[in-house]
Short mmCIF file of C-alpha atoms in Angstrom, two decimals:
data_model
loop_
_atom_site.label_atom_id
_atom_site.label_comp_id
_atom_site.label_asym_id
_atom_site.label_seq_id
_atom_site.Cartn_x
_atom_site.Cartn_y
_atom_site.Cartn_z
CA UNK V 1 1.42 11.68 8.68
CA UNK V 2 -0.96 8.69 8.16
CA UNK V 3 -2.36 8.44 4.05
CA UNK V 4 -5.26 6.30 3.81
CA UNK V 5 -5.85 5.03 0.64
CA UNK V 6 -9.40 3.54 -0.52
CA UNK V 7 -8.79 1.29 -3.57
CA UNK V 8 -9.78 -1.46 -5.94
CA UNK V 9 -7.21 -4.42 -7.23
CA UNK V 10 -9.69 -4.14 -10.11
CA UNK V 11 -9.56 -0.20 -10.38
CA UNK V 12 -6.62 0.96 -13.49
CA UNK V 13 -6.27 4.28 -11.84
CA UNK V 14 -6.38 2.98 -8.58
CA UNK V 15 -2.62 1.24 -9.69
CA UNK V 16 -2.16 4.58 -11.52
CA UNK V 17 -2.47 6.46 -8.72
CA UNK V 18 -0.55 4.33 -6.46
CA UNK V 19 2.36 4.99 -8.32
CA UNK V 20 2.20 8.56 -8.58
CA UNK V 21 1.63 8.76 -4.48
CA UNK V 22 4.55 6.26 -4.49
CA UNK V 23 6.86 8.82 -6.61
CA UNK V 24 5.83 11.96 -4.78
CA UNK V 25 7.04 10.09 -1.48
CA UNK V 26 9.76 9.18 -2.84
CA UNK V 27 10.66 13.10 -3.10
CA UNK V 28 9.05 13.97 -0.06
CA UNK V 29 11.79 14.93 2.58
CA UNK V 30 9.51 13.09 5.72
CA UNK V 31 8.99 10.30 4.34
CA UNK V 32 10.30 8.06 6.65
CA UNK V 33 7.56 9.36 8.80
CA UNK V 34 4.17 8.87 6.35
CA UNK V 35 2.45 5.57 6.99
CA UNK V 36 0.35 4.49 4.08
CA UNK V 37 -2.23 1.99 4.61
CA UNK V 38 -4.27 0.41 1.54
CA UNK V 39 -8.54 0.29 2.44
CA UNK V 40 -11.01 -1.59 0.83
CA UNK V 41 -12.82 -0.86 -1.55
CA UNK V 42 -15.16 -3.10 -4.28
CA UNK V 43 -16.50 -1.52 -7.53
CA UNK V 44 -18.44 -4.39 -8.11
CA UNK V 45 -19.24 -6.55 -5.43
CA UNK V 46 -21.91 -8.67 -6.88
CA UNK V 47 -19.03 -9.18 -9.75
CA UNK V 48 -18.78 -13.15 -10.57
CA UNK V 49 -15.78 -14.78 -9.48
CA UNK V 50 -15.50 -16.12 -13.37
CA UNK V 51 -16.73 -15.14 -16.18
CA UNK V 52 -15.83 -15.31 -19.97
CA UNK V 53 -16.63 -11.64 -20.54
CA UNK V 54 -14.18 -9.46 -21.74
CA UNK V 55 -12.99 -5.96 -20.38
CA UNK V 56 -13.99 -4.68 -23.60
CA UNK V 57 -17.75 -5.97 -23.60
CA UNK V 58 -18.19 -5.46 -19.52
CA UNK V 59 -16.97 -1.60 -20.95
CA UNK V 60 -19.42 -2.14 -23.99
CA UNK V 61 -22.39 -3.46 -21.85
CA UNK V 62 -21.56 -0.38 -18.84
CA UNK V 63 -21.80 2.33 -20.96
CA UNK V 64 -23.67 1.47 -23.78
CA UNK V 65 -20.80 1.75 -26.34
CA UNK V 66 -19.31 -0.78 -29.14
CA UNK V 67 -16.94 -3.00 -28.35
CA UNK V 68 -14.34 -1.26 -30.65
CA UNK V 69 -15.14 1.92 -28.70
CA UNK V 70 -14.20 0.59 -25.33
CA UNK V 71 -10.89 -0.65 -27.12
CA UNK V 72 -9.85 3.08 -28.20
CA UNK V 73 -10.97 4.32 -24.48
CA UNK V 74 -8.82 2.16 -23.02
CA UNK V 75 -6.04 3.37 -25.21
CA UNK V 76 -5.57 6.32 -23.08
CA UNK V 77 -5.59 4.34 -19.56
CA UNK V 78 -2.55 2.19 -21.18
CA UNK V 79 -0.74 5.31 -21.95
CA UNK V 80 -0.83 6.81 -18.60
CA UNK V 81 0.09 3.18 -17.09
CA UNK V 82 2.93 3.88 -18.85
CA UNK V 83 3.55 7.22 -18.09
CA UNK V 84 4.50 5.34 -14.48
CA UNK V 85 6.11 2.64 -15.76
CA UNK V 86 3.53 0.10 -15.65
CA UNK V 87 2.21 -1.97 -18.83
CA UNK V 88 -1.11 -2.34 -18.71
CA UNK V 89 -2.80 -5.46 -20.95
CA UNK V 90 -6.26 -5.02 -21.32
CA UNK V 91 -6.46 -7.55 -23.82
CA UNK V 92 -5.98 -10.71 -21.64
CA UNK V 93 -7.32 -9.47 -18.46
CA UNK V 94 -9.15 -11.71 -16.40
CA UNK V 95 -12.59 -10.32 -14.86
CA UNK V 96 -13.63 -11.83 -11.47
CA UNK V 97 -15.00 -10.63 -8.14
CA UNK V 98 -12.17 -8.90 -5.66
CA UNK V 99 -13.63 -9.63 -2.10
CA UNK V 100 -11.03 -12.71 -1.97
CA UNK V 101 -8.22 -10.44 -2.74
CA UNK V 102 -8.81 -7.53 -0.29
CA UNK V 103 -9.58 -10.38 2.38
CA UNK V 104 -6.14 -11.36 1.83
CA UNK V 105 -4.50 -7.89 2.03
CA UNK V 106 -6.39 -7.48 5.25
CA UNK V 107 -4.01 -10.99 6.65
CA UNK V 108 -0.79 -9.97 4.99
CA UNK V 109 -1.19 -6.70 6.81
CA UNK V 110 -1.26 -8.38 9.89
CA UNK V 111 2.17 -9.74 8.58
CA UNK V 112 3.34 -6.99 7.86
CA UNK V 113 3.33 -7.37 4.07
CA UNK V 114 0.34 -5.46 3.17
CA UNK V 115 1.91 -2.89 0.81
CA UNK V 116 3.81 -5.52 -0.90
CA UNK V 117 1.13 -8.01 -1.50
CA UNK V 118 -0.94 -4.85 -2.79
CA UNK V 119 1.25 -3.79 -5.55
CA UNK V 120 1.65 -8.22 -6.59
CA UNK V 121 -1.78 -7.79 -6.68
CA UNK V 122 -2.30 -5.34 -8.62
CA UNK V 123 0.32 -6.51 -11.31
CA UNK V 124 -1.01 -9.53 -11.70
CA UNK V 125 -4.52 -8.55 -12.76
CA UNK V 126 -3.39 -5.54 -15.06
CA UNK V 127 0.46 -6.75 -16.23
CA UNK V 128 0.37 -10.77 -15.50
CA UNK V 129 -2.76 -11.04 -17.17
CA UNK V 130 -3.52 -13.93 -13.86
CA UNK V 131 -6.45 -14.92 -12.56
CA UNK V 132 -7.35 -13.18 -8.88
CA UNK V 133 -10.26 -15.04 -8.67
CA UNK V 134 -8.51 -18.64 -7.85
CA UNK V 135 -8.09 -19.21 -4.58
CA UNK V 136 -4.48 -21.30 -5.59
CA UNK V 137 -3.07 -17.99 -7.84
CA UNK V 138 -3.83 -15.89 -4.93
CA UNK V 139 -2.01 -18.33 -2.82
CA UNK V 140 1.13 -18.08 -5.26
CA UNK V 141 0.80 -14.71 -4.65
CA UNK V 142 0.82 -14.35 -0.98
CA UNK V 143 3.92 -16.94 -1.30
CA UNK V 144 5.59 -14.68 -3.51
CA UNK V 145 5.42 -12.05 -1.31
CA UNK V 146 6.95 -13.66 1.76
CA UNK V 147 3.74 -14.98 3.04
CA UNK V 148 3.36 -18.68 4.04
CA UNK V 149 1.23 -20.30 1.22
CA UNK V 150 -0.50 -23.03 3.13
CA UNK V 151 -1.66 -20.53 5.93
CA UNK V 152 -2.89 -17.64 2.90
CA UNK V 153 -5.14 -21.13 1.69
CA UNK V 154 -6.99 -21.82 5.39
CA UNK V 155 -7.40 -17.49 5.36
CA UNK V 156 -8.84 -17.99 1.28
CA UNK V 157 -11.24 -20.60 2.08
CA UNK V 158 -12.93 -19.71 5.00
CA UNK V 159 -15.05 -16.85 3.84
CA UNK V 160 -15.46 -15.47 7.12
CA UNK V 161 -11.97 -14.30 8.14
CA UNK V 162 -11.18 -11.13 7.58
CA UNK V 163 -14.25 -10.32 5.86
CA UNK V 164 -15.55 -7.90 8.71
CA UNK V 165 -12.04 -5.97 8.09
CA UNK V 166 -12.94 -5.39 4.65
CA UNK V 167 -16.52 -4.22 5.28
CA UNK V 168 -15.44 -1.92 7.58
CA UNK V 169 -13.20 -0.69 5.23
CA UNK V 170 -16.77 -0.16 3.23
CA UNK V 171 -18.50 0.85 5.69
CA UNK V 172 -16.03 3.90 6.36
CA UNK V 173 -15.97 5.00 2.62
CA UNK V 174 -19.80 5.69 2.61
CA UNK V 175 -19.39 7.83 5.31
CA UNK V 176 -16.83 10.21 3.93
CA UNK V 177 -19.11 10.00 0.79
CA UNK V 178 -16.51 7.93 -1.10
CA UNK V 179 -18.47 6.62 -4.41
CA UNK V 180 -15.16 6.42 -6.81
CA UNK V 181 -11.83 5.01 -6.45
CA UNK V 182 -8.76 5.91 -5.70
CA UNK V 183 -9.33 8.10 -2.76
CA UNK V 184 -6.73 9.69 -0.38
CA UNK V 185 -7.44 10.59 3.23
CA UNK V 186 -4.55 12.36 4.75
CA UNK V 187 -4.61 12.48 8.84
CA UNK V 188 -8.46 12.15 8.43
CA UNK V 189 -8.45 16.00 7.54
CA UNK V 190 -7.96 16.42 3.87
CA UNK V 191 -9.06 14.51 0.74
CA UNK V 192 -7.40 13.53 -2.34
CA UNK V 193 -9.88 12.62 -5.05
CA UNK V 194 -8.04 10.55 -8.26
CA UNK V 195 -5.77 9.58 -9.68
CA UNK V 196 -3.95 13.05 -9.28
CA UNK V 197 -0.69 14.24 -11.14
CA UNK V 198 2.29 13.59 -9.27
CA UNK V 199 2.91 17.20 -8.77
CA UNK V 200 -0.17 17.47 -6.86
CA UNK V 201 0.55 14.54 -4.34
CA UNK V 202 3.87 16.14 -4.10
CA UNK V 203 1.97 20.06 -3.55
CA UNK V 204 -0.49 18.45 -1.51
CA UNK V 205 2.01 16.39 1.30
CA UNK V 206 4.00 19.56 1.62
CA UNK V 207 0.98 21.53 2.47
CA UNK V 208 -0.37 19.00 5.21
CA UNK V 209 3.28 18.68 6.77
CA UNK V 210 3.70 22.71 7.03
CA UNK V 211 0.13 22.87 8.58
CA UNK V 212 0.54 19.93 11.05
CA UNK V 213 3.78 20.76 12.04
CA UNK V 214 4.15 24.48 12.06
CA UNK V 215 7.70 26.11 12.49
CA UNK V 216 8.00 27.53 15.72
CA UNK V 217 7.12 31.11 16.33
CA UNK V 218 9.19 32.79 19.10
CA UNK V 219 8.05 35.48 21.08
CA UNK V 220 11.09 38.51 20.87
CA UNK V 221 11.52 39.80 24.39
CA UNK V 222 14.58 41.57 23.82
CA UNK V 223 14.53 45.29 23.43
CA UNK V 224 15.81 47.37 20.75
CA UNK V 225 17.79 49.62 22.73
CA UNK V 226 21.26 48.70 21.38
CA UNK V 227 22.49 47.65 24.51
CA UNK V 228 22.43 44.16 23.59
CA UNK V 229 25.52 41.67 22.66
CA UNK V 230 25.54 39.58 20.03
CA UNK V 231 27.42 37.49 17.09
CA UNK V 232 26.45 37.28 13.68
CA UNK V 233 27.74 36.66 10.29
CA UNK V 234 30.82 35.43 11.46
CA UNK V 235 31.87 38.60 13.30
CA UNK V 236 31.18 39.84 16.92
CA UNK V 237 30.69 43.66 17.52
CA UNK V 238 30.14 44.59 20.96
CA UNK V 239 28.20 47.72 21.71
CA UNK V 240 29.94 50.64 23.22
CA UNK V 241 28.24 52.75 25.77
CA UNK V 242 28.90 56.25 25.85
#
């Protein structure tokens, strides 16, 4: 079973819903054989790489509400962070443009280290409170997660590599009609939208296995004549014929 999962680093219930997948594999008896892969995914790509804007006033400015309202609406995003076990801090978070970061993820998958440079990356925006749009932080980053730092640099500052992987990524989410983040493609047949309760991840991967991989139906060719011989239950009985 192949999950593919199209996602911002800058998305709160894109990290939200990561988790909750994450738990509901964690439960899932086959899930040694689920391969999750991480797709791009920008919600702003004409986003600065720095700005001194606040979450709150982007919020404010988006939807036309006071900068104490996008505090409160917030509120209830840190709650279900927590409701995972992340921390969420809103109040230090560091705007910038993401294109950098899912370049990277695109290398470190090549590595092998995709899912772990995914979830650093995510942490650091939304826990860490760092800054994803220096080219050195992402660096630290790639270091941190096994990565060698001076090869993640050459990747960061030539804006050309791996920037065709990411627009593919793109490219692919406007054809399934993907216009919000996260998004769930399971075996390119079925569709999770959101950041879903675990309990539906969990419903939803036991559904898909039991249709892709029925349980074999066996065609009965013996007859029911009683002139057959068989054991069950722990005892044999062997038909007598008269």
């Amino acid at each position: 079973m192949k999950i593919e999962v199209w996602s911002d680093i800058a998305c709160p219930f894109c990290y939200i819903g990561k988790h909750r997948l994450e738990k509901a594999l964690s439960q899932f008896p086959h899930k040694e054989q689920v391969e999750v892969e991480f797709k791009s995914f920008e919600l702003d790509p004409n986003a600065p790489i720095s700005t001194e804007k606040s979450i709150y006033e982007k919020l404010a400015a988006n939807y036309g509400i006071s900068i104490e309202q996008a505090k409160q609406n917030v509120q209830g995003v840190t709650r279900q962070a927590a409701s995972v076990g992340l921390t969420f801090n809103f109040d230090e978070m560091k705007l910038t443009n993401t294109f950098n970061a899912h370049r990277l993820i695109k290398w470190a998958k090549i590595h092998g280290k995709e899912a772990t440079i995914t979830e650093k990356l995510f942490r650091a925006h939304f826990t860490e409170s760092k800054n994803l749009g220096s080219l050195e932080t992402l660096a630290d980053l790639a270091e941190a997660s096994g990565l060698e730092r001076n090869e993640a640099l050459t990747v960061l500052h030539d804006k050309n590599l791996y920037a065709d992987d990411v627009r593919s990524d793109e490219d692919a989410a406007r054809q399934f009609g993907i216009s919000g983040v996260p998004f769930f493609i399971i075996n390119r047949k079925y569709a999770i939208s959101g950041a879903q309760p675990t309990d539906t991840f969990t419903a939803a991967l036991q559904q898909v296995w039991e249709e892709e991989n029925p349980a074999s139906k066996l065609q009965i060719l013996s007859s029911d004549s009683g002139d057959d011989v068989s054991c069950a239950d722990g005892h044999c009985i062997v038909p007598q014929k008269k």
